[in-house]
Coordinates of C-alpha atoms and ligand atoms in Angstrom, one line a residue:
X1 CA 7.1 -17.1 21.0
X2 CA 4.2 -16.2 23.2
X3 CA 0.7 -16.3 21.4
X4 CA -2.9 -15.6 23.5
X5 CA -5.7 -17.3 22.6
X6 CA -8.4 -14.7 21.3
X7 CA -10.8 -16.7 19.8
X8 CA -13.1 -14.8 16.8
X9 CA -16.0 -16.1 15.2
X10 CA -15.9 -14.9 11.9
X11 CA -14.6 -16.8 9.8
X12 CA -15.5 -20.0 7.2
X13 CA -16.1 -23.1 8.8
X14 CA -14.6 -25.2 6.5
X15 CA -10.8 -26.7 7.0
X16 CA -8.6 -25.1 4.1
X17 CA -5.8 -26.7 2.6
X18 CA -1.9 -26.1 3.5
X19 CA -1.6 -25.9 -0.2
X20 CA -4.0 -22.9 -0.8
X21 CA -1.9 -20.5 1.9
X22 CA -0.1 -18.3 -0.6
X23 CA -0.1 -14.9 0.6
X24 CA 0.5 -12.8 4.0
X25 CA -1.3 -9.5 3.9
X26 CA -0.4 -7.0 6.9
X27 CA -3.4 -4.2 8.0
X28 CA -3.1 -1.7 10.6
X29 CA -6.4 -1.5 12.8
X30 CA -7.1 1.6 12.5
X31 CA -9.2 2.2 15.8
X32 CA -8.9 3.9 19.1
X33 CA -7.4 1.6 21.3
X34 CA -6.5 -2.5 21.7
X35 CA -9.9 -2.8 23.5
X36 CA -11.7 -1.4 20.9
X37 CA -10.1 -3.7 18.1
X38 CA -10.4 -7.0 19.8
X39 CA -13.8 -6.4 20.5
X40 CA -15.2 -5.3 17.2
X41 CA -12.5 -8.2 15.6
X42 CA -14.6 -10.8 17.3
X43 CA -18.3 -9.5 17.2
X44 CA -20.3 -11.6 14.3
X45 CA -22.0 -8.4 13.9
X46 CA -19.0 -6.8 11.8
X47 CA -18.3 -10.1 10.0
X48 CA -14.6 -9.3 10.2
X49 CA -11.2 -10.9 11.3
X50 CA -7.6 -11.6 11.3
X51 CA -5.5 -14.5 11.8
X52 CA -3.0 -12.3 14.0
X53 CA -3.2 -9.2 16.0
X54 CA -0.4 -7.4 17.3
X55 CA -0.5 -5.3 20.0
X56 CA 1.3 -2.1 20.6
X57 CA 3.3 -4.0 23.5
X58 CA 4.4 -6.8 21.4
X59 CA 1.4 -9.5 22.3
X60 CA 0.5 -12.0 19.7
X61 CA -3.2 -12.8 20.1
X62 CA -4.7 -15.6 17.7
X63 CA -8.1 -14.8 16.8
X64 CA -8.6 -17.3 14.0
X65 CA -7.0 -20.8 13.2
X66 CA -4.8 -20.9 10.0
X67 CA -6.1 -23.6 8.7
X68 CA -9.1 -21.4 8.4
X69 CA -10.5 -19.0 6.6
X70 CA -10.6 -15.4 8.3
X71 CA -12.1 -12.6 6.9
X72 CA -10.1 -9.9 6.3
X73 CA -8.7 -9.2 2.7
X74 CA -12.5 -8.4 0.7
X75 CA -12.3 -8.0 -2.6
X76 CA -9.4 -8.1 -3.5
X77 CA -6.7 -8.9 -6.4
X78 CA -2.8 -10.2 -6.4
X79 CA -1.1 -11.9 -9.3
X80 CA -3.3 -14.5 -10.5
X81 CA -4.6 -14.8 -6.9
X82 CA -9.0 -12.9 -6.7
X83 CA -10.2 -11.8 -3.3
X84 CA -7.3 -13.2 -1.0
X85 CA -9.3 -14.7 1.9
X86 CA -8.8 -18.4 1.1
X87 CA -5.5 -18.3 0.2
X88 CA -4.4 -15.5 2.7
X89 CA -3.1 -15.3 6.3
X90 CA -4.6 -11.4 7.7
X91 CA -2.0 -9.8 10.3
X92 CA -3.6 -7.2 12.3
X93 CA -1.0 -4.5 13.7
X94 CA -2.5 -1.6 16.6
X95 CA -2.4 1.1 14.9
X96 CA -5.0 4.1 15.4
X97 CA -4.4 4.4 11.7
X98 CA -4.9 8.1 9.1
X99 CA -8.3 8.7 10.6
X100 CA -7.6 9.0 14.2
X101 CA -3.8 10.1 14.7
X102 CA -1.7 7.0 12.4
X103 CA 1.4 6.9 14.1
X104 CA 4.9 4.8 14.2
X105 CA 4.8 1.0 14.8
X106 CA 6.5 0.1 17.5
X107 CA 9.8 -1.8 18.3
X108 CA 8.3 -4.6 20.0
X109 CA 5.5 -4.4 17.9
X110 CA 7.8 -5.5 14.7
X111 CA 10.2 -7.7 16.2
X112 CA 7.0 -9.9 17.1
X113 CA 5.8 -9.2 13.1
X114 CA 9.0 -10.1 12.2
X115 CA 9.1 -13.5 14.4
X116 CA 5.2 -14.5 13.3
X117 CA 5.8 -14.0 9.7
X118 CA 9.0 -15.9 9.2
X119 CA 7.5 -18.7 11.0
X120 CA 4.5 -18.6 8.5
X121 CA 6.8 -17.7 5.8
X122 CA 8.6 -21.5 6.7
X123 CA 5.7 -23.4 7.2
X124 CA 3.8 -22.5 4.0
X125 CA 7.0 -21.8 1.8
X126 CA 6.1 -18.6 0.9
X127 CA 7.2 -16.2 -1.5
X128 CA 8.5 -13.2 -0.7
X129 CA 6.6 -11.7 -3.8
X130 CA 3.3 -12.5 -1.6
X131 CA 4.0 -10.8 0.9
X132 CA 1.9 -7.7 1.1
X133 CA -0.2 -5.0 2.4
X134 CA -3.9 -4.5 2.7
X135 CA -3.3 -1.3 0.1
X136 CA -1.5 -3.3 -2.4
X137 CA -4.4 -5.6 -3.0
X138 CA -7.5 -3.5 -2.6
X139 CA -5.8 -0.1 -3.9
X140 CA -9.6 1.4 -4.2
X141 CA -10.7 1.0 -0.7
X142 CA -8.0 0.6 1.2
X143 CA -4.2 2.6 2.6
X144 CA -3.6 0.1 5.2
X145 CA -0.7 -0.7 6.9
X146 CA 0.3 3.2 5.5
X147 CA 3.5 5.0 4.5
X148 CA 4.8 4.1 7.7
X149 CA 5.3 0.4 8.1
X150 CA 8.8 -0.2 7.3
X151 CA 8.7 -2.2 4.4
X152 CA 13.0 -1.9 3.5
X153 CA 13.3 -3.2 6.9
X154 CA 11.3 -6.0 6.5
X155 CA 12.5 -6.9 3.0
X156 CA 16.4 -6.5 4.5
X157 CA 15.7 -9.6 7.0
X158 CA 14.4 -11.7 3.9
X159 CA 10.4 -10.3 4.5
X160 CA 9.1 -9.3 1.2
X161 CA 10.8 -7.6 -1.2
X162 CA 12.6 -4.1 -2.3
X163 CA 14.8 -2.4 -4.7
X164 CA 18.3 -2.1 -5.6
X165 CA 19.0 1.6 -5.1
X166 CA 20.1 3.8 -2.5
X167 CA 18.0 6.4 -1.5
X168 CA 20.7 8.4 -2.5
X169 CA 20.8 8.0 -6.1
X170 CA 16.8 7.6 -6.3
X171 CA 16.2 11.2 -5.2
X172 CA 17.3 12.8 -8.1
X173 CA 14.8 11.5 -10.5
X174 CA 12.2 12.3 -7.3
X175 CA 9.0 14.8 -9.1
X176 CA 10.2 14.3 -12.5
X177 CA 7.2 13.9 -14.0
X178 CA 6.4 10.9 -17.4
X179 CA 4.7 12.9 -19.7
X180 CA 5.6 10.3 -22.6
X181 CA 3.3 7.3 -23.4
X182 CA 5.0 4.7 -23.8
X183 CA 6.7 5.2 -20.5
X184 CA 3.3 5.4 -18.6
X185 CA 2.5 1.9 -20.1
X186 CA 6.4 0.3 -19.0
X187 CA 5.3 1.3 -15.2
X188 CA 2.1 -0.3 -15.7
X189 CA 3.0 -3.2 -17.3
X190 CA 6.1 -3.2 -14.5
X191 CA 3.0 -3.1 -11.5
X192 CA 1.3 -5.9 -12.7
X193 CA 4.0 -7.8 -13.0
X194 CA 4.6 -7.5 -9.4
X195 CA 1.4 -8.3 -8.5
X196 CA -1.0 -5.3 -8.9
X197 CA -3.9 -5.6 -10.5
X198 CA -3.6 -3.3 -13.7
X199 CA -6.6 -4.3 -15.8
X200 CA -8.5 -1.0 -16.0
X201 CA -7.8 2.0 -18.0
X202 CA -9.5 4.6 -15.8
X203 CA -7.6 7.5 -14.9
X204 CA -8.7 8.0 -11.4
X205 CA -8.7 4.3 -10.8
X206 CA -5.0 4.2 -11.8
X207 CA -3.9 7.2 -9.6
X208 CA -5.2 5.3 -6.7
X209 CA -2.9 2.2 -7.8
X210 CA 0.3 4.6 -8.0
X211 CA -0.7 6.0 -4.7
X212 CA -0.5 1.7 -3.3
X213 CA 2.7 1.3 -5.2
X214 CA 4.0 4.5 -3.4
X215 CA 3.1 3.8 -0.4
X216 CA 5.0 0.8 -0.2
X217 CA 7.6 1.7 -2.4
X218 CA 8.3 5.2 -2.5
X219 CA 7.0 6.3 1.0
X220 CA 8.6 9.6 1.2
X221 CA 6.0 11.4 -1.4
X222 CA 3.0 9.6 -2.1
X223 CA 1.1 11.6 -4.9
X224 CA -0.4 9.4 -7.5
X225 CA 1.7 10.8 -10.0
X226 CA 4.0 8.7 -12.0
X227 CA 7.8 10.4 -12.0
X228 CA 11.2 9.0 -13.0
X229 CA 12.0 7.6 -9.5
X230 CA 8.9 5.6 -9.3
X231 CA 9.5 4.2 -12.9
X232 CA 12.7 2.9 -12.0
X233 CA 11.7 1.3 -9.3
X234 CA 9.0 -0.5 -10.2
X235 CA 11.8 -1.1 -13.6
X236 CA 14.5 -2.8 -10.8
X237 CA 11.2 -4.7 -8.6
X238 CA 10.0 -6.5 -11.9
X239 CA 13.2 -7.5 -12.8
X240 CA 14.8 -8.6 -9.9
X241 CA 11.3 -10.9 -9.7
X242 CA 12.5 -12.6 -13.6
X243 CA 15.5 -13.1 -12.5
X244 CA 14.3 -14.9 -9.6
X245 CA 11.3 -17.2 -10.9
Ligands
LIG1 ZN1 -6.8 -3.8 6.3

């Protein structure tokens, strides 16, 4: 595996141990071009950074060490784990992202995601559980890498993980909306055992949290409402993640 050197400067200083690396989280750029991305990744002026950035064409470029601390998670919240930085690895994929035309990832794009990850997956054992996207652990402020990074793919070569169902059978409980209680509280209680962070009671806050969970989970309608498909889903995630640990 090819990697270029693309050295950034914004990042901690300090060395960080192997032992703290817990988490991947993959972002899509969301800018204009390559250029534009590399450039504003490595210009102290925007204090921001990635570990890895993938270009359209397949290139690995290395912006920051691992055994440092790049900046590209922010506030932020998985598990037990508070603003994911330190014990986080950022992967950058080119993407011009849902403000300036978001498009399909490309083939050669993935396979190097794919080859980058399992090699960080190896080195820092780490669980497929923390492996994430930028939406999943800032749900407030953040949709990237989007309804269209292919998250089943990923999860079928042994890259985070994913349900039990076929499409198939899943569709039929698609826009069936939980009006009952109790059933609003299993999902929740279902997302934060996953890993989202589930601690306020805010309406609007909590719409924006089903939205992340869709959009990894459920990409074909992403609505913020809770329906039957998106219960059982989360249901089969949560369970499948006790059964492992
Ligand atoms: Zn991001």
């Amino acid at each position: 595996m090819k990697i270029k050197n693309h050295f950034s400067p914004n990042f901690n200083n300090q060395k960080r141990s192997i032992k703290s690396i817990k988490i991947i989280v993959i972002h899509y750029t969301g800018m204009q071009s390559e250029r534009e991305s590399l450039i504003r990744l490595c210009d102290p002026k925007f204090s921001v950074s990635c570990h890895y950035l993938i270009s359209r064409n397949g290139t690995i470029y290395r912006l920051v060490k691992e055994n440092k601390i790049a900046w590209h998670a922010g506030k932020s919240s998985w598990g037990n784990f508070k603003n994911l930085n330190k014990n986080s690895i950022g992967i950058e994929l080119v993407n011009k992202g849902h403000d300036f035309g978001y498009t399909n990832f490309t083939k050669k794009q993935l396979a190097s995601l794919i080859k980058i990850t399992k090699k960080i997956i190896r080195k820092y054992k780490i669980k497929n559980r923390n492996i994430v996207g930028h939406s999943d652990i800032a749900p407030l402020r953040k949709i990237d890498p989007g309804e269209k990074f292919p998250w089943k793919e990923l999860a079928s070569g042994k890259i985070g993980i994913w349900h039990s169902y076929s499409s198939n059978f899943l569709k039929k409980f698609r826009k069936i909306k939980i009006k009952k209680k109790e059933k609003k509280l299993k999902f929740i209680k279902n997302l934060n055992k996953i890993g989202y962070c589930t601690s306020s009671k805010n309406k609007h806050i909590f719409y924006k949290i089903t939205k992340a969970f869709q959009r990894h989970y459920r990409q074909e309608l992403i609505n913020g409402i809770i329906d039957e498909e998106c219960l059982l889903i989360s249901q089969n995630l949560s369970k499948n993640l006790q059964k492992r640990s």
